[in-house]
Coordinates of C-alpha atoms and ligand atoms in Angstrom, one line a residue:
X329 CA 80.9 56.2 55.8
X330 CA 81.8 56.6 52.1
X331 CA 81.5 59.5 49.7
X332 CA 78.4 57.9 48.2
X333 CA 76.7 58.1 51.6
X334 CA 77.1 61.9 51.8
X335 CA 73.7 62.7 50.3
X336 CA 71.7 60.5 52.6
X337 CA 73.7 61.7 55.6
X338 CA 73.0 65.4 54.7
X339 CA 69.3 64.5 54.4
X340 CA 69.3 62.9 57.8
X341 CA 71.1 65.6 59.7
X342 CA 68.6 68.2 58.4
X343 CA 65.6 66.1 59.3
X344 CA 64.3 66.6 62.8
X345 CA 62.4 63.2 62.5
X346 CA 65.7 61.4 62.2
X347 CA 67.4 63.2 65.1
X348 CA 64.4 62.7 67.2
X349 CA 62.6 65.0 69.6
X350 CA 65.4 65.1 72.2
X351 CA 68.1 66.7 70.0
X352 CA 68.4 70.4 69.2
X353 CA 67.0 71.5 65.9
X354 CA 69.7 72.6 63.5
X355 CA 70.5 72.8 59.8
X356 CA 73.7 72.1 58.0
X357 CA 74.7 72.8 54.4
X358 CA 76.5 70.3 52.2
X359 CA 79.6 72.4 52.6
X360 CA 79.4 72.4 56.4
X361 CA 78.8 68.6 56.5
X362 CA 81.8 68.0 54.2
X363 CA 84.0 70.2 56.4
X364 CA 82.9 68.3 59.5
X365 CA 83.7 65.0 57.9
X366 CA 87.0 66.2 56.6
X367 CA 88.7 65.5 59.9
X368 CA 88.2 61.9 60.7
X369 CA 90.4 62.1 63.8
X370 CA 88.0 64.3 65.6
X371 CA 84.7 63.0 64.2
X372 CA 84.2 59.7 62.5
X373 CA 80.9 58.6 61.3
X374 CA 79.6 55.1 60.4
X375 CA 76.5 54.3 58.5
X376 CA 74.3 51.6 60.1
X377 CA 73.2 49.1 57.4
X378 CA 70.9 46.2 57.5
X379 CA 72.1 42.9 56.1
X380 CA 70.2 43.7 52.8
X381 CA 72.4 46.8 52.4
X382 CA 69.7 49.3 53.2
X383 CA 71.0 52.3 55.1
X384 CA 69.0 53.0 58.3
X385 CA 71.0 55.4 60.4
X386 CA 74.4 56.4 61.7
X387 CA 76.7 56.2 64.7
X388 CA 79.6 58.5 65.2
X389 CA 82.5 58.9 67.7
X390 CA 84.3 62.1 68.5
X391 CA 86.8 63.5 71.0
X392 CA 85.9 64.9 74.4
X393 CA 88.0 68.0 74.6
X394 CA 90.1 68.6 77.7
X395 CA 92.9 70.6 76.0
X396 CA 96.4 69.8 77.1
X397 CA 95.5 67.0 79.6
X398 CA 96.2 64.0 77.3
X399 CA 92.9 62.6 78.2
X400 CA 91.9 59.3 76.6
X401 CA 88.2 59.3 76.1
X402 CA 85.7 59.4 73.2
X403 CA 82.1 60.2 73.0
X404 CA 79.5 58.5 70.8
X405 CA 76.2 59.7 69.2
X406 CA 73.7 57.8 67.1
X407 CA 70.3 58.1 65.3
X408 CA 68.1 55.8 63.3
X409 CA 65.4 56.6 60.8
X410 CA 62.0 56.3 62.6
X411 CA 60.8 53.3 60.7
X412 CA 63.7 51.2 61.8
X413 CA 63.6 51.9 65.6
X414 CA 62.7 49.4 68.2
X415 CA 64.2 46.4 66.3
X416 CA 67.5 46.2 68.2
X417 CA 69.6 47.7 65.5
X418 CA 71.1 50.5 67.6
X419 CA 71.9 48.2 70.5
X420 CA 73.9 46.1 68.1
X421 CA 75.6 49.2 66.5
X422 CA 76.7 50.5 69.9
X423 CA 78.0 47.2 71.0
X424 CA 80.0 46.9 67.7
X425 CA 81.3 50.5 68.2
X426 CA 82.4 49.8 71.8
X427 CA 84.3 46.6 70.7
X428 CA 85.9 48.5 67.8
X429 CA 87.0 51.5 69.9
X430 CA 88.4 49.4 72.7
X431 CA 90.1 47.0 70.3
X432 CA 91.6 49.6 68.0
X433 CA 92.3 52.7 70.1
X434 CA 94.3 53.6 73.2
X435 CA 91.4 54.9 75.2
X436 CA 90.2 54.2 78.7
X437 CA 86.6 55.4 78.5
X438 CA 83.7 56.0 76.1
X439 CA 80.9 58.3 77.1
X440 CA 77.5 59.3 75.8
X441 CA 75.0 62.0 76.7
X442 CA 71.3 61.6 76.5
X443 CA 68.2 63.6 77.4
X444 CA 66.7 62.5 80.7
X445 CA 63.4 61.8 78.9
X446 CA 65.0 59.7 76.1
X447 CA 64.3 56.3 77.6
X448 CA 65.1 54.4 74.4
X449 CA 68.6 55.9 74.3
X450 CA 69.2 55.2 78.0
X451 CA 68.1 51.6 77.5
X452 CA 70.4 51.0 74.5
X453 CA 73.4 52.3 76.5
X454 CA 72.6 50.2 79.5
X455 CA 72.2 47.1 77.3
X456 CA 75.7 47.8 75.9
X457 CA 77.2 48.0 79.4
X458 CA 77.2 51.7 79.9
X459 CA 76.6 53.1 83.5
X460 CA 74.8 56.3 84.4
X461 CA 77.2 58.7 86.0
X462 CA 75.2 61.8 86.7
X463 CA 73.2 64.7 85.4
X464 CA 74.3 67.5 83.1
X465 CA 71.9 70.2 84.1
X466 CA 70.6 72.7 81.6
X467 CA 72.7 71.0 78.9
X468 CA 70.7 71.9 75.8
X469 CA 68.0 74.4 74.8
X470 CA 65.5 72.3 72.8
X471 CA 62.3 73.5 71.3
X472 CA 61.9 76.4 73.7
X473 CA 63.1 74.9 77.0
X474 CA 66.3 74.0 78.8
X475 CA 66.8 70.3 79.2
X476 CA 68.9 68.1 81.5
X477 CA 70.9 65.2 80.2
X478 CA 72.3 62.1 81.8
X479 CA 75.9 61.2 81.2
X480 CA 76.8 57.6 80.7
X481 CA 80.1 55.8 80.3
X482 CA 81.8 52.4 79.9
X483 CA 85.4 52.0 81.0
X484 CA 87.9 49.5 79.5
X485 CA 88.0 47.4 82.8
X486 CA 84.2 46.9 82.6
X487 CA 84.3 45.9 78.9
X488 CA 87.0 43.3 79.4
X489 CA 86.5 41.5 76.0
X490 CA 84.8 41.9 72.7
X491 CA 81.1 41.0 72.6
X492 CA 80.6 41.0 68.8
X493 CA 83.8 41.8 67.0
X494 CA 86.7 39.5 67.3
X495 CA 90.4 40.3 67.8
X496 CA 92.5 39.3 64.9
X497 CA 96.0 40.0 66.2
Ligands
COA1666 C1 67.5 56.0 70.6 C2 67.6 55.2 69.4 C3 68.9 55.4 68.6 C4 67.4 53.7 69.8 O1 67.6 52.8 68.7 P1 66.7 51.5 68.5 O2 67.4 50.7 67.4 O3 65.3 51.9 68.3 O4 67.0 50.8 69.9 P2 66.8 49.2 70.2 O5 65.7 48.7 69.4 O6 68.1 48.6 70.0 O7 66.5 49.2 71.7 C5 65.5 50.1 72.3 C6 65.3 49.7 73.7 O8 64.6 50.8 74.4 C7 63.4 50.4 74.8 N1 62.5 51.5 74.6 C8 62.1 52.1 73.5 N2 61.3 53.2 73.7 C9 61.1 53.2 75.1 C10 60.3 54.0 76.0 N3 59.6 55.0 75.5 N4 60.4 53.7 77.3 C11 61.1 52.7 77.8 N5 61.9 51.9 77.0 C12 61.9 52.2 75.7 C13 63.0 49.2 74.0 O9 62.0 48.4 74.6 C14 64.4 48.6 73.8 O10 64.7 47.9 75.0 P3 64.6 46.3 75.1 O11 65.5 45.7 74.1 O12 65.0 45.9 76.5 O13 63.1 45.9 74.9 C15 66.4 55.5 68.4 O14 65.2 55.4 69.1 C16 66.6 56.9 67.7 O15 67.2 57.0 66.7 N6 66.0 57.9 68.3 C17 66.1 59.3 67.8 C18 67.5 59.8 67.9 C19 68.0 59.8 69.3 O16 67.3 60.0 70.3 N7 69.3 59.5 69.4 C20 70.0 59.4 70.6 C21 70.4 60.8 71.1 S1 71.3 60.6 72.6

């Protein structure tokens, strides 16, 4: 994500249609988004672009906090604009992200959380090799009700080798 992407990213994070019906409603000011993006070590965002350069969504990774334990795991999150869903773009983006993270970072595990009703999100994770580990009960309060999430993960041993990106060193 570059500075020039900031405006479209702010529009997306403030649009419930982009985040979908299974994410909590929230609003962020430009200042808050800038602050969030200031620390790339904790939260790094990538814009998903089609080959023609049009920007259609984002995928991000961030640390799972277990303070002081030296844990080596990251979590990912993603959203596409509604008109570009169902075309395989997010499956490809997740696969590239998994390759990138295992190739470039000393981590053992990547995880993702998704609402139990979010079948598209579960499918893209499974296509990228993630396995369902369990249920996070009453994980979010969304549109007036508590919701349960599934937690998924892929570990380095299962990934074994890059599927899309190639190792250059
Ligand atoms: C979840 C999301 C990112 C998926 O991205 P996408 O580019 O549309 O996904 P893909 O096209 O790569 O794959 C979707 C898969 O889910 C399947 N799918 C989609 N809707 C489905 C449904 N209601 N029931 C079952 N399967 C479904 C598709 O058939 C496809 O699987 P297939 O390739 O085996 O046919 C996108 O729908 C989105 O942005 N949703 C709103 C935000 C969101 O929920 N983000 C995730 C939060 S955890």
